[in-house]
mmCIF file of C-alpha atoms and ligand atoms in Angstrom:
data_model
loop_
_atom_site.group_PDB
_atom_site.id
_atom_site.type_symbol
_atom_site.label_atom_id
_atom_site.label_comp_id
_atom_site.label_asym_id
_atom_site.label_seq_id
_atom_site.Cartn_x
_atom_site.Cartn_y
_atom_site.Cartn_z
ATOM 1 C CA MET W 1 0.198 -0.040 -0.032
ATOM 2 C CA ILE W 2 1.565 3.197 -0.817
ATOM 3 C CA LYS W 3 -0.231 5.887 2.335
ATOM 4 C CA ILE W 4 -0.691 9.453 1.496
ATOM 5 C CA GLY W 5 -0.071 11.237 4.852
ATOM 6 C CA HIS W 6 -2.235 14.860 5.652
ATOM 7 C CA PRO W 7 -1.446 17.789 3.620
ATOM 8 C CA GLN W 8 0.288 20.339 5.990
ATOM 9 C CA ILE W 9 1.456 23.935 4.993
ATOM 10 C CA GLU W 10 4.558 25.642 6.838
ATOM 11 C CA THR W 11 6.484 28.661 6.587
ATOM 12 C CA LYS W 12 10.090 29.319 6.746
ATOM 13 C CA GLU W 13 12.539 31.416 5.218
ATOM 14 C CA GLY W 14 9.802 33.560 3.027
ATOM 15 C CA LYS W 15 8.745 30.560 0.921
ATOM 16 C CA THR W 16 5.048 28.381 1.726
ATOM 17 C CA TYR W 17 5.278 24.714 1.839
ATOM 18 C CA LEU W 18 2.706 22.399 1.034
ATOM 19 C CA LYS W 19 3.999 18.758 2.189
ATOM 20 C CA ALA W 20 2.624 15.451 2.803
ATOM 21 C CA PHE W 21 4.214 12.145 4.264
ATOM 22 C CA ILE W 22 4.672 9.209 2.002
ATOM 23 C CA ASN W 23 5.079 5.496 3.138
ATOM 24 C CA ASN W 24 4.743 3.385 -0.073
ATOM 25 C CA ASP W 25 5.532 -0.088 1.917
ATOM 26 C CA ALA W 26 6.463 -2.418 -0.950
ATOM 27 C CA GLU W 27 9.390 0.461 -1.944
ATOM 28 C CA ASN W 28 10.250 1.170 1.315
ATOM 29 C CA VAL W 29 10.555 4.744 0.716
ATOM 30 C CA ASN W 30 9.035 6.807 4.162
ATOM 31 C CA GLU W 31 10.160 10.022 2.536
ATOM 32 C CA TRP W 32 7.487 13.880 2.427
ATOM 33 C CA LEU W 33 6.915 14.943 -0.874
ATOM 34 C CA TRP W 34 7.133 19.261 -1.315
ATOM 35 C CA PHE W 35 5.759 22.160 -3.395
ATOM 36 C CA ALA W 36 7.093 25.369 -2.594
ATOM 37 C CA THR W 37 6.173 28.678 -3.849
ATOM 38 C CA ASP W 38 6.303 32.412 -2.330
ATOM 39 C CA GLU W 39 4.698 33.938 0.384
ATOM 40 C CA ALA W 40 2.099 35.453 -1.914
ATOM 41 C CA TYR W 41 1.076 32.372 -3.960
ATOM 42 C CA GLY W 42 1.330 30.145 -1.219
ATOM 43 C CA LYS W 43 -2.079 31.204 -0.187
ATOM 44 C CA TYR W 44 -3.773 29.206 -2.966
ATOM 45 C CA PHE W 45 -1.626 26.306 -1.640
ATOM 46 C CA CYS W 46 -4.975 23.400 -0.994
ATOM 47 C CA GLN W 47 -4.468 22.098 2.108
ATOM 48 C CA GLU W 48 -7.919 20.535 1.897
ATOM 49 C CA THR W 49 -7.309 18.211 -0.251
ATOM 50 C CA SER W 50 -4.610 15.428 -1.106
ATOM 51 C CA ASP W 51 -5.235 15.821 -5.103
ATOM 52 C CA ALA W 52 -2.140 17.043 -5.412
ATOM 53 C CA PHE W 53 -0.160 13.725 -3.539
ATOM 54 C CA VAL W 54 -2.238 11.734 -5.418
ATOM 55 C CA LEU W 55 -0.876 12.589 -9.609
ATOM 56 C CA PRO W 56 2.448 11.156 -8.917
ATOM 57 C CA MET W 57 1.385 8.054 -7.085
ATOM 58 C CA ILE W 58 -0.317 7.038 -9.605
ATOM 59 C CA LEU W 59 2.030 5.598 -11.750
ATOM 60 C CA ARG W 60 3.691 4.327 -8.543
ATOM 61 C CA ALA W 61 1.288 2.297 -7.894
ATOM 62 C CA VAL W 62 0.716 0.701 -11.244
ATOM 63 C CA LYS W 63 4.054 0.251 -11.259
ATOM 64 C CA THR W 64 4.597 -1.526 -7.920
ATOM 65 C CA HIS W 65 0.762 -3.235 -8.027
ATOM 66 C CA GLN W 66 -0.139 -1.562 -4.911
ATOM 67 C CA ASP W 67 -3.023 -0.063 -3.810
ATOM 68 C CA VAL W 68 -3.235 3.997 -2.448
ATOM 69 C CA TYR W 69 -4.286 4.749 0.459
ATOM 70 C CA VAL W 70 -5.405 8.259 1.226
ATOM 71 C CA GLU W 71 -5.557 9.712 4.571
ATOM 72 C CA SER W 72 -7.476 12.863 4.713
ATOM 73 C CA ALA W 73 -9.645 13.855 1.434
ATOM 74 C CA MET W 74 -9.266 14.146 -2.312
ATOM 75 C CA SER W 75 -11.720 15.395 -4.704
ATOM 76 C CA GLU W 76 -14.473 13.014 -5.752
ATOM 77 C CA ARG W 77 -14.423 13.490 -9.372
ATOM 78 C CA LEU W 78 -10.469 12.656 -9.215
ATOM 79 C CA PHE W 79 -11.469 9.761 -7.084
ATOM 80 C CA HIS W 80 -14.006 8.388 -9.861
ATOM 81 C CA ASN W 81 -11.962 8.707 -13.014
ATOM 82 C CA LEU W 82 -8.855 7.067 -10.703
ATOM 83 C CA ASN W 83 -10.769 3.749 -9.888
ATOM 84 C CA GLU W 84 -12.912 4.160 -13.324
ATOM 85 C CA SER W 85 -10.980 4.401 -15.594
ATOM 86 C CA VAL W 86 -7.342 5.741 -15.229
ATOM 87 C CA PHE W 87 -6.120 2.541 -13.353
ATOM 88 C CA TYR W 88 -7.178 0.155 -15.380
ATOM 89 C CA ALA W 89 -6.537 1.760 -18.434
ATOM 90 C CA MET W 90 -2.852 1.791 -16.938
ATOM 91 C CA CYS W 91 -2.877 -1.316 -15.622
ATOM 92 C CA LYS W 92 -3.527 -2.967 -18.806
ATOM 93 C CA THR W 93 -0.857 -1.022 -21.047
ATOM 94 C CA ASN W 94 1.874 -2.279 -18.372
ATOM 95 C CA GLU W 95 0.710 -5.729 -18.514
ATOM 96 C CA LYS W 96 1.012 -5.492 -22.356
ATOM 97 C CA LYS W 97 4.436 -3.967 -21.621
ATOM 98 C CA THR W 98 5.788 -6.487 -18.800
ATOM 99 C CA GLY W 99 3.638 -9.756 -19.453
ATOM 100 C CA GLU W 100 3.115 -9.424 -15.767
ATOM 101 C CA LYS W 101 -0.719 -10.279 -14.696
ATOM 102 C CA TYR W 102 -2.617 -8.279 -12.203
ATOM 103 C CA LYS W 103 -4.171 -9.857 -9.382
ATOM 104 C CA ASN W 104 -6.254 -6.928 -9.176
ATOM 105 C CA ILE W 105 -6.721 -3.698 -10.684
ATOM 106 C CA VAL W 106 -5.265 -0.993 -8.549
ATOM 107 C CA LYS W 107 -7.435 0.997 -6.796
ATOM 108 C CA ILE W 108 -7.308 4.195 -4.303
ATOM 109 C CA HIS W 109 -8.868 4.294 -1.042
ATOM 110 C CA CYS W 110 -10.603 7.298 0.954
ATOM 111 C CA ASP W 111 -13.055 7.741 3.073
ATOM 112 C CA ASN W 112 -13.885 11.187 2.726
ATOM 113 C CA LEU W 113 -14.520 12.551 -0.990
ATOM 114 C CA ILE W 114 -14.816 16.076 -1.993
ATOM 115 C CA SER W 115 -16.954 18.215 -4.271
ATOM 116 C CA LYS W 116 -17.464 21.613 -2.838
ATOM 117 C CA ARG W 117 -16.301 24.388 -5.463
ATOM 118 C CA TYR W 118 -13.949 27.038 -4.078
ATOM 119 C CA GLU W 119 -15.750 31.017 -5.268
ATOM 120 C CA ASN W 120 -12.744 32.666 -6.494
ATOM 121 C CA ASN W 121 -10.472 30.512 -8.244
ATOM 122 C CA ASN W 122 -11.367 32.222 -11.672
ATOM 123 C CA SER W 123 -7.405 32.055 -13.233
ATOM 124 C CA VAL W 124 -6.442 30.479 -15.805
ATOM 125 C CA GLY W 125 -2.495 29.422 -15.996
ATOM 126 C CA THR W 126 -0.074 27.418 -18.900
ATOM 127 C CA GLY W 127 3.932 27.295 -18.700
ATOM 128 C CA CYS W 128 6.446 29.900 -19.662
ATOM 129 C CA SER W 129 9.869 27.934 -21.014
ATOM 130 C CA LEU W 130 9.825 30.265 -24.302
ATOM 131 C CA GLY W 131 9.832 27.080 -25.650
ATOM 132 C CA VAL W 132 7.879 26.357 -28.938
ATOM 133 C CA ASP W 133 5.103 24.712 -27.627
ATOM 134 C CA SER W 134 4.942 27.411 -24.638
ATOM 135 C CA PHE W 135 4.439 30.425 -27.183
ATOM 136 C CA ALA W 136 2.649 28.267 -29.418
ATOM 137 C CA VAL W 137 -0.112 28.355 -26.391
ATOM 138 C CA ILE W 138 0.144 31.672 -25.198
ATOM 139 C CA LYS W 139 -0.268 33.056 -28.586
ATOM 140 C CA ARG W 140 -3.248 30.754 -29.105
ATOM 141 C CA TYR W 141 -4.903 31.395 -25.859
ATOM 142 C CA PHE W 142 -3.091 34.769 -25.206
ATOM 143 C CA PHE W 143 -2.719 37.037 -28.104
ATOM 144 C CA ASN W 144 -5.505 34.849 -30.667
ATOM 145 C CA ASN W 145 -8.105 34.516 -28.060
ATOM 146 C CA GLU W 146 -11.198 36.891 -28.577
ATOM 147 C CA SER W 147 -13.562 34.142 -29.017
ATOM 148 C CA LEU W 148 -12.940 31.544 -25.627
ATOM 149 C CA PRO W 149 -12.995 34.505 -22.900
ATOM 150 C CA SER W 150 -13.247 31.841 -20.120
ATOM 151 C CA TYR W 151 -10.467 30.088 -22.258
ATOM 152 C CA LYS W 152 -7.383 33.546 -21.839
ATOM 153 C CA ILE W 153 -4.170 33.224 -20.434
ATOM 154 C CA THR W 154 -4.383 35.113 -16.947
ATOM 155 C CA HIS W 155 -0.762 34.248 -15.303
ATOM 156 C CA LEU W 156 2.587 32.324 -16.698
ATOM 157 C CA THR W 157 3.849 29.657 -14.666
ATOM 158 C CA LEU W 158 7.211 28.128 -14.208
ATOM 159 C CA PHE W 159 7.419 24.251 -12.363
ATOM 160 C CA ASN W 160 10.338 22.173 -10.360
ATOM 161 C CA ALA W 161 8.522 18.501 -11.304
ATOM 162 C CA GLY W 162 11.675 17.108 -13.413
ATOM 163 C CA ALA W 163 12.138 19.685 -16.853
ATOM 164 C CA PHE W 164 15.142 20.626 -14.915
ATOM 165 C CA GLY W 165 17.091 17.165 -14.210
ATOM 166 C CA SER W 166 16.503 15.391 -11.781
ATOM 167 C CA LYS W 167 19.611 13.070 -11.594
ATOM 168 C CA GLU W 168 21.712 16.028 -10.279
ATOM 169 C CA LYS W 169 18.815 17.330 -7.939
ATOM 170 C CA GLU W 170 20.958 20.883 -6.737
ATOM 171 C CA GLY W 171 21.659 21.777 -10.580
ATOM 172 C CA ALA W 172 18.608 21.169 -11.784
ATOM 173 C CA ARG W 173 17.085 23.309 -8.877
ATOM 174 C CA LYS W 174 20.072 25.901 -9.737
ATOM 175 C CA SER W 175 18.875 25.450 -13.158
ATOM 176 C CA PHE W 176 15.526 26.567 -12.321
ATOM 177 C CA PHE W 177 15.786 29.199 -9.936
ATOM 178 C CA ASN W 178 18.135 30.743 -13.277
ATOM 179 C CA GLU W 179 14.989 30.125 -15.886
ATOM 180 C CA ILE W 180 12.620 32.021 -13.278
ATOM 181 C CA GLU W 181 14.438 34.952 -14.081
ATOM 182 C CA ARG W 182 13.803 34.775 -17.676
ATOM 183 C CA SER W 183 10.435 33.769 -17.457
ATOM 184 C CA LYS W 184 9.291 36.170 -15.085
ATOM 185 C CA LYS W 185 10.706 39.365 -17.180
ATOM 186 C CA PHE W 186 9.155 38.213 -20.291
ATOM 187 C CA ALA W 187 5.415 37.972 -18.329
ATOM 188 C CA ASP W 188 6.082 41.385 -16.733
ATOM 189 C CA LYS W 189 6.580 42.316 -20.780
ATOM 190 C CA LEU W 190 2.645 41.283 -21.227
ATOM 191 C CA GLY W 191 1.428 42.214 -18.154
ATOM 192 C CA LEU W 192 0.933 38.696 -16.773
ATOM 193 C CA PRO W 193 1.160 37.890 -13.483
ATOM 194 C CA PHE W 194 3.931 35.199 -12.770
ATOM 195 C CA VAL W 195 4.036 32.061 -10.330
ATOM 196 C CA TRP W 196 6.650 29.641 -9.610
ATOM 197 C CA VAL W 197 6.440 26.460 -7.599
ATOM 198 C CA ASP W 198 10.232 24.231 -6.890
ATOM 199 C CA SER W 199 9.549 20.887 -6.036
ATOM 200 C CA ASN W 200 11.129 17.640 -4.813
ATOM 201 C CA ILE W 201 8.537 15.390 -6.791
ATOM 202 C CA ARG W 202 11.109 14.205 -9.266
ATOM 203 C CA SER W 203 13.089 12.555 -6.596
ATOM 204 C CA PHE W 204 10.287 9.894 -6.840
ATOM 205 C CA PHE W 205 11.312 8.801 -10.202
ATOM 206 C CA PRO W 206 14.653 8.076 -10.017
ATOM 207 C CA GLU W 207 14.785 5.621 -12.266
ATOM 208 C CA PHE W 208 11.982 6.465 -14.953
ATOM 209 C CA SER W 209 12.857 9.370 -18.047
ATOM 210 C CA PHE W 210 11.000 12.613 -17.978
ATOM 211 C CA ASP W 211 8.899 11.188 -20.826
ATOM 212 C CA TRP W 212 7.459 8.179 -18.310
ATOM 213 C CA SER W 213 5.164 10.824 -15.902
ATOM 214 C CA HIS W 214 5.941 14.716 -16.678
ATOM 215 C CA THR W 215 2.308 14.769 -17.107
ATOM 216 C CA TYR W 216 1.105 13.065 -13.470
ATOM 217 C CA LEU W 217 4.366 15.261 -12.204
ATOM 218 C CA ASN W 218 3.067 18.585 -13.561
ATOM 219 C CA MET W 219 -0.662 18.496 -13.216
ATOM 220 C CA SER W 220 0.022 17.483 -9.696
ATOM 221 C CA VAL W 221 1.982 20.649 -9.352
ATOM 222 C CA VAL W 222 -1.355 22.712 -10.879
ATOM 223 C CA LEU W 223 -3.458 20.695 -8.190
ATOM 224 C CA SER W 224 -1.347 22.247 -5.474
ATOM 225 C CA MET W 225 -3.085 25.595 -6.271
ATOM 226 C CA GLN W 226 -6.785 24.729 -6.744
ATOM 227 C CA LYS W 227 -7.816 27.726 -5.014
ATOM 228 C CA LEU W 228 -5.725 30.000 -8.080
ATOM 229 C CA TRP W 229 -6.553 27.652 -11.112
ATOM 230 C CA ARG W 230 -10.290 26.974 -12.988
ATOM 231 C CA LYS W 231 -8.106 26.395 -15.910
ATOM 232 C CA TYR W 232 -5.095 25.188 -16.531
ATOM 233 C CA LEU W 233 -3.751 25.125 -20.105
ATOM 234 C CA TYR W 234 -1.077 21.922 -20.370
ATOM 235 C CA ALA W 235 0.551 21.983 -23.643
ATOM 236 C CA SER W 236 0.725 19.048 -26.010
ATOM 237 C CA GLY W 237 3.625 17.159 -26.557
ATOM 238 C CA TYR W 238 2.261 15.587 -29.789
ATOM 239 C CA SER W 239 -0.994 15.998 -31.953
ATOM 240 C CA VAL W 240 -4.630 14.152 -31.230
ATOM 241 C CA ASP W 241 -3.703 11.944 -33.874
ATOM 242 C CA HIS W 242 -1.100 9.875 -32.529
ATOM 243 C CA LEU W 243 -2.774 9.038 -29.526
ATOM 244 C CA GLU W 244 -1.580 5.975 -27.909
ATOM 245 C CA PHE W 245 -1.245 4.253 -24.618
ATOM 246 C CA ASP W 246 2.447 3.641 -24.436
ATOM 247 C CA ILE W 247 3.245 3.697 -20.812
ATOM 248 C CA ASP W 248 6.888 5.146 -21.964
ATOM 249 C CA ASP W 249 5.661 8.615 -23.271
ATOM 250 C CA CYS W 250 2.931 9.958 -21.313
ATOM 251 C CA ALA W 251 2.801 12.360 -24.074
ATOM 252 C CA LYS W 252 1.098 10.191 -26.368
ATOM 253 C CA TYR W 253 -2.359 10.098 -24.021
ATOM 254 C CA GLU W 254 -2.382 12.572 -22.841
ATOM 255 C CA PRO W 255 -5.486 13.942 -24.703
ATOM 256 C CA TYR W 256 -7.115 10.880 -22.461
ATOM 257 C CA LEU W 257 -5.517 11.726 -19.211
ATOM 258 C CA ILE W 258 -5.286 15.205 -18.765
ATOM 259 C CA PRO W 259 -9.540 15.457 -18.615
ATOM 260 C CA MET W 260 -9.291 12.648 -15.987
ATOM 261 C CA LEU W 261 -7.404 13.862 -13.894
ATOM 262 C CA SER W 262 -9.133 17.204 -13.406
ATOM 263 C CA THR W 263 -10.900 17.840 -10.410
ATOM 264 C CA GLU W 264 -13.786 20.261 -9.322
ATOM 265 C CA ASN W 265 -11.879 22.921 -8.921
ATOM 266 C CA THR W 266 -9.756 22.982 -11.535
ATOM 267 C CA GLU W 267 -9.953 21.416 -14.999
ATOM 268 C CA LEU W 268 -6.997 20.606 -16.376
ATOM 269 C CA ILE W 269 -6.861 21.223 -20.981
ATOM 270 C CA SER W 270 -4.082 19.383 -23.483
ATOM 271 C CA ALA W 271 -3.818 22.490 -25.296
ATOM 272 C CA ASN W 272 -3.109 22.356 -29.096
ATOM 273 C CA MET W 273 -3.847 18.999 -29.596
ATOM 274 C CA ASN W 274 -4.941 19.705 -32.993
ATOM 275 C CA MET W 275 -1.039 20.838 -34.325
ATOM 276 C CA ARG W 276 1.822 19.098 -34.906
ATOM 277 C CA ARG W 277 5.224 20.263 -33.839
ATOM 278 C CA SER W 278 5.963 21.642 -37.134
ATOM 279 C CA ASP W 279 2.638 23.049 -37.813
ATOM 280 C CA LYS W 280 3.386 25.212 -34.574
ATOM 281 C CA VAL W 281 6.382 26.463 -35.392
ATOM 282 C CA ASP W 282 4.729 27.670 -38.667
ATOM 283 C CA PHE W 283 2.226 29.403 -36.104
ATOM 284 C CA ILE W 284 5.051 31.211 -34.321
ATOM 285 C CA SER W 285 7.886 31.806 -36.341
ATOM 286 C CA ASP W 286 6.572 35.594 -37.969
ATOM 287 C CA ASP W 287 5.804 37.242 -34.542
ATOM 288 C CA LYS W 288 9.023 39.397 -33.664
ATOM 289 C CA MET W 289 8.453 38.373 -29.648
ATOM 290 C CA VAL W 290 9.105 34.875 -30.556
ATOM 291 C CA GLN W 291 11.817 36.331 -32.737
ATOM 292 C CA GLU W 292 13.799 37.528 -30.041
ATOM 293 C CA ASN W 293 12.493 35.380 -27.150
ATOM 294 C CA LEU W 294 12.507 31.931 -27.885
ATOM 295 C CA TYR W 295 14.427 29.297 -26.180
ATOM 296 C CA VAL W 296 14.455 25.710 -26.596
ATOM 297 C CA CYS W 297 18.274 25.223 -25.680
ATOM 298 C CA LEU W 298 19.432 22.750 -22.719
ATOM 299 C CA LYS W 299 22.218 24.779 -22.097
ATOM 300 C CA GLU W 300 21.292 26.066 -19.294
ATOM 301 C CA GLN W 301 20.891 22.494 -17.768
ATOM 302 C CA ILE W 302 23.745 20.707 -19.142
ATOM 303 C CA ARG W 303 26.221 23.760 -17.549
ATOM 304 C CA ASN W 304 25.099 22.820 -14.158
ATOM 305 C CA ASN W 305 25.141 19.116 -14.233
ATOM 306 C CA PRO W 306 28.236 18.347 -13.215
ATOM 307 C CA ASN W 307 29.342 14.983 -15.147
ATOM 308 C CA SER W 308 28.664 16.447 -18.500
ATOM 309 C CA LYS W 309 31.444 16.603 -20.783
ATOM 310 C CA TYR W 310 29.759 19.512 -22.896
ATOM 311 C CA VAL W 311 29.923 23.111 -21.999
ATOM 312 C CA TYR W 312 28.168 26.230 -24.634
ATOM 313 C CA LYS W 313 30.432 29.179 -24.096
ATOM 314 C CA GLY W 314 28.926 31.228 -26.790
ATOM 315 C CA ASN W 315 26.942 34.518 -26.243
ATOM 316 C CA TYR W 316 23.996 32.975 -28.014
ATOM 317 C CA LEU W 317 20.146 32.904 -26.085
ATOM 318 C CA ASN W 318 20.162 29.216 -27.973
ATOM 319 C CA CYS W 319 23.268 27.312 -28.184
ATOM 320 C CA GLY W 320 22.788 25.754 -31.816
ATOM 321 C CA GLN W 321 24.525 22.589 -30.673
ATOM 322 C CA CYS W 322 21.898 20.246 -28.195
ATOM 323 C CA LYS W 323 19.376 18.552 -29.396
ATOM 324 C CA LYS W 324 16.839 20.526 -29.320
ATOM 325 C CA CYS W 325 18.585 23.724 -30.976
ATOM 326 C CA HIS W 326 19.000 21.789 -33.850
ATOM 327 C CA ARG W 327 15.742 20.043 -33.992
ATOM 328 C CA THR W 328 14.147 23.707 -33.934
ATOM 329 C CA MET W 329 16.792 24.681 -36.302
ATOM 330 C CA LEU W 330 15.843 22.399 -39.190
ATOM 331 C CA GLN W 331 12.092 22.868 -38.702
ATOM 332 C CA LEU W 332 13.299 26.842 -39.521
ATOM 333 C CA ASP W 333 14.901 25.476 -42.083
ATOM 334 C CA ILE W 334 12.587 23.053 -44.182
ATOM 335 C CA LEU W 335 10.070 26.690 -43.777
ATOM 336 C CA GLY W 336 12.828 29.214 -45.034
ATOM 337 C CA LYS W 337 12.882 31.075 -41.791
ATOM 338 C CA GLU W 338 16.129 29.880 -40.511
ATOM 339 C CA ASP W 339 17.399 33.893 -41.283
ATOM 340 C CA LEU W 340 14.873 35.505 -38.906
ATOM 341 C CA TYR W 341 16.533 33.466 -35.981
ATOM 342 C CA ARG W 342 20.686 34.403 -36.816
ATOM 343 C CA ASN W 343 20.540 36.689 -33.613
ATOM 344 C CA ILE W 344 19.471 34.460 -31.550
ATOM 345 C CA PHE W 345 20.988 30.679 -32.425
ATOM 346 C CA ASP W 346 24.748 29.904 -32.990
ATOM 347 C CA TYR W 347 24.838 29.236 -36.538
ATOM 348 C CA VAL W 348 28.034 28.485 -36.357
ATOM 349 C CA LYS W 349 28.241 24.655 -36.114
ATOM 350 C CA TRP W 350 24.729 23.892 -38.299
ATOM 351 C CA PRO W 351 26.625 23.918 -41.716
ATOM 352 C CA LYS W 352 28.554 20.939 -40.644
ATOM 353 C CA GLU W 353 26.623 19.530 -38.247
ATOM 354 C CA LYS W 354 23.193 19.322 -40.534
ATOM 355 C CA GLU W 355 23.344 17.050 -42.594
ATOM 356 C CA GLU W 356 24.031 14.222 -40.455
ATOM 357 C CA TYR W 357 20.764 15.550 -38.132
ATOM 358 C CA ILE W 358 18.749 15.275 -41.537
ATOM 359 C CA ALA W 359 20.095 11.471 -41.376
ATOM 360 C CA GLU W 360 19.595 10.918 -37.970
ATOM 361 C CA VAL W 361 16.038 11.703 -39.027
ATOM 362 C CA VAL W 362 15.585 9.911 -42.067
ATOM 363 C CA VAL W 363 16.999 6.719 -39.597
ATOM 364 C CA GLY W 364 14.515 7.800 -36.442
ATOM 365 C CA LYS W 365 11.554 8.512 -38.504
ATOM 366 C CA ASP W 366 9.392 5.401 -37.439
ATOM 367 C CA LYS W 367 10.627 5.034 -33.798
ATOM 368 C CA ASP W 368 10.888 8.983 -33.225
ATOM 369 C CA LEU W 369 7.312 11.035 -33.379
ATOM 370 C CA MET W 370 9.571 14.089 -33.430
ATOM 371 C CA TYR W 371 11.954 12.311 -36.158
ATOM 372 C CA HIS W 372 8.517 11.838 -37.752
ATOM 373 C CA ASP W 373 7.133 15.076 -37.813
ATOM 374 C CA LEU W 374 10.084 16.902 -38.825
ATOM 375 C CA TYR W 375 10.350 13.969 -41.899
ATOM 376 C CA GLU W 376 7.274 14.540 -42.798
ATOM 377 C CA SER W 377 7.249 18.209 -42.778
ATOM 378 C CA MET W 378 10.454 18.097 -45.015
ATOM 379 C CA LEU W 379 8.517 16.152 -47.866
ATOM 380 C CA GLU W 380 5.439 18.904 -47.861
ATOM 381 C CA HIS W 381 8.194 21.318 -47.734
ATOM 382 C CA GLY W 382 9.519 20.165 -50.881
ATOM 383 C CA TYR W 383 13.149 19.726 -48.958
ATOM 384 C CA PRO W 384 15.598 19.099 -50.453
ATOM 385 C CA LEU W 385 17.655 15.956 -49.027
ATOM 386 C CA PRO W 386 20.820 15.059 -50.692
ATOM 387 C CA LEU W 387 20.721 11.814 -51.191
ATOM 388 C CA PHE W 388 23.901 10.318 -51.500
ATOM 389 C CA LYS W 389 25.774 11.675 -48.376
ATOM 390 C CA LEU W 390 22.351 10.840 -46.688
ATOM 391 C CA LYS W 391 22.355 7.296 -47.584
ATOM 392 C CA LEU W 392 26.039 7.125 -46.777
ATOM 393 C CA LEU W 393 25.276 9.092 -42.854
ATOM 394 C CA TYR W 394 22.077 6.270 -43.026
ATOM 395 C CA TYR W 395 24.492 3.837 -42.618
ATOM 396 C CA LYS W 396 26.970 5.379 -40.161
ATOM 397 C CA ILE W 397 24.116 6.233 -38.236
ATOM 398 C CA HIS W 398 22.155 3.118 -38.276
ATOM 399 C CA ILE W 399 25.395 0.890 -37.980
ATOM 400 C CA SER W 400 26.387 2.830 -34.462
ATOM 401 C CA TRP W 401 22.993 2.184 -33.103
ATOM 402 C CA LYS W 402 23.374 -1.341 -33.718
ATOM 403 C CA ILE W 403 26.331 -1.767 -32.044
ATOM 404 C CA ARG W 404 24.989 0.416 -28.839
ATOM 405 C CA SER W 405 21.997 -1.928 -29.010
ATOM 406 C CA VAL W 406 23.713 -4.598 -28.928
ATOM 407 C CA TRP W 407 26.316 -3.436 -26.231
ATOM 408 C CA ARG W 408 23.403 -2.842 -23.994
ATOM 409 C CA ARG W 409 21.997 -6.244 -24.117
ATOM 410 C CA MET W 410 25.284 -7.626 -23.497
ATOM 411 C CA LYS W 411 25.841 -5.115 -20.314
ATOM 412 C CA LYS W 412 22.118 -6.294 -18.871
ATOM 413 C CA ALA W 413 22.994 -9.897 -19.570
ATOM 414 C CA LEU W 414 25.993 -9.928 -17.841
ATOM 415 C CA HIS W 415 25.400 -7.966 -15.197
ATOM 416 C CA PHE W 416 27.975 -5.670 -15.391
HETATM 417 ZN ZN1 ZN Y 501 21.223 23.726 -27.371
#
């Protein structure tokens, strides 16, 4: 059984904390899970229900075949959706992946279900990482939003829920607080209030990739402040036509999951589900605001990770060398808009690296939806593919991937 203790609120050193003690019997984990923000927004933390602590335990419970017990209270709607749908869906998905049958589908237990509405939570939030997904939501729901007034963004946010790395925790926290400055400045430009929330939530998932759990983790941060949020727009990772129950990549089943995690007080919305990433880049790339502020780069996370060999020393906002920069630079090139972004991307190494990256896209297009999307976009726009060179690179990459895969399997089999 995973037990979630009564949520508590405390304030120290100018920050307000919402925390609950977690006992995870099967894995012998007994730890506080906490969220923290500045005192001004601490008053919106929701101590009345344990919803924020339930969400990160969903996959933990599925993975370890344990039920969840909530000592205090939780939202009736969330309780219903978990027991009537989500746990069934995720247990069956996990069965397919691992072959391990469940004796019983995982359940959540709670004796105190609440459906009371808060009166003043009229805010609409979205993340402000300043990447492609984030800008596409801001453009759709703030600048281009005459027709849907109750969906108009009122606040921008940044959460430390795993996006800044997890293996090196203090480095991740340092990256997060550095990024806060950039996001807050941008929110000030738009005249929108900015909310940050720090958390130790990612440390409950040390063995899994962020792709596995980011929807649960970010939505749990949102539910920690149900007294603020009426609606929260979470940028979709993929377009809805790629909906698939794949336990390794929660973005693929977000169109199903996100509404299921909503409560009576906070509606969670997967935003821009009708756009592929290439559509999003096309949608935002002519805007001056984006041309000056688009920030897709991983350099900050890389800089604060002492195990990383590569550190960017240039002065550009985007290093032009990490995988997220490459992805965006190729898309801009496909759209014929790279000249608009020369001031914020470092293009020095790109001419040499571009062909190899295109070959990677071609090789990976059937395994990775991001590559698939780029590849489709190249075909749609008649992007010239230097076929002979690509063929050579294709084999080079394909062979090196094969070697890596055989090496990984050998390591696993021989336990070294
Ligand atoms: Zn970069």
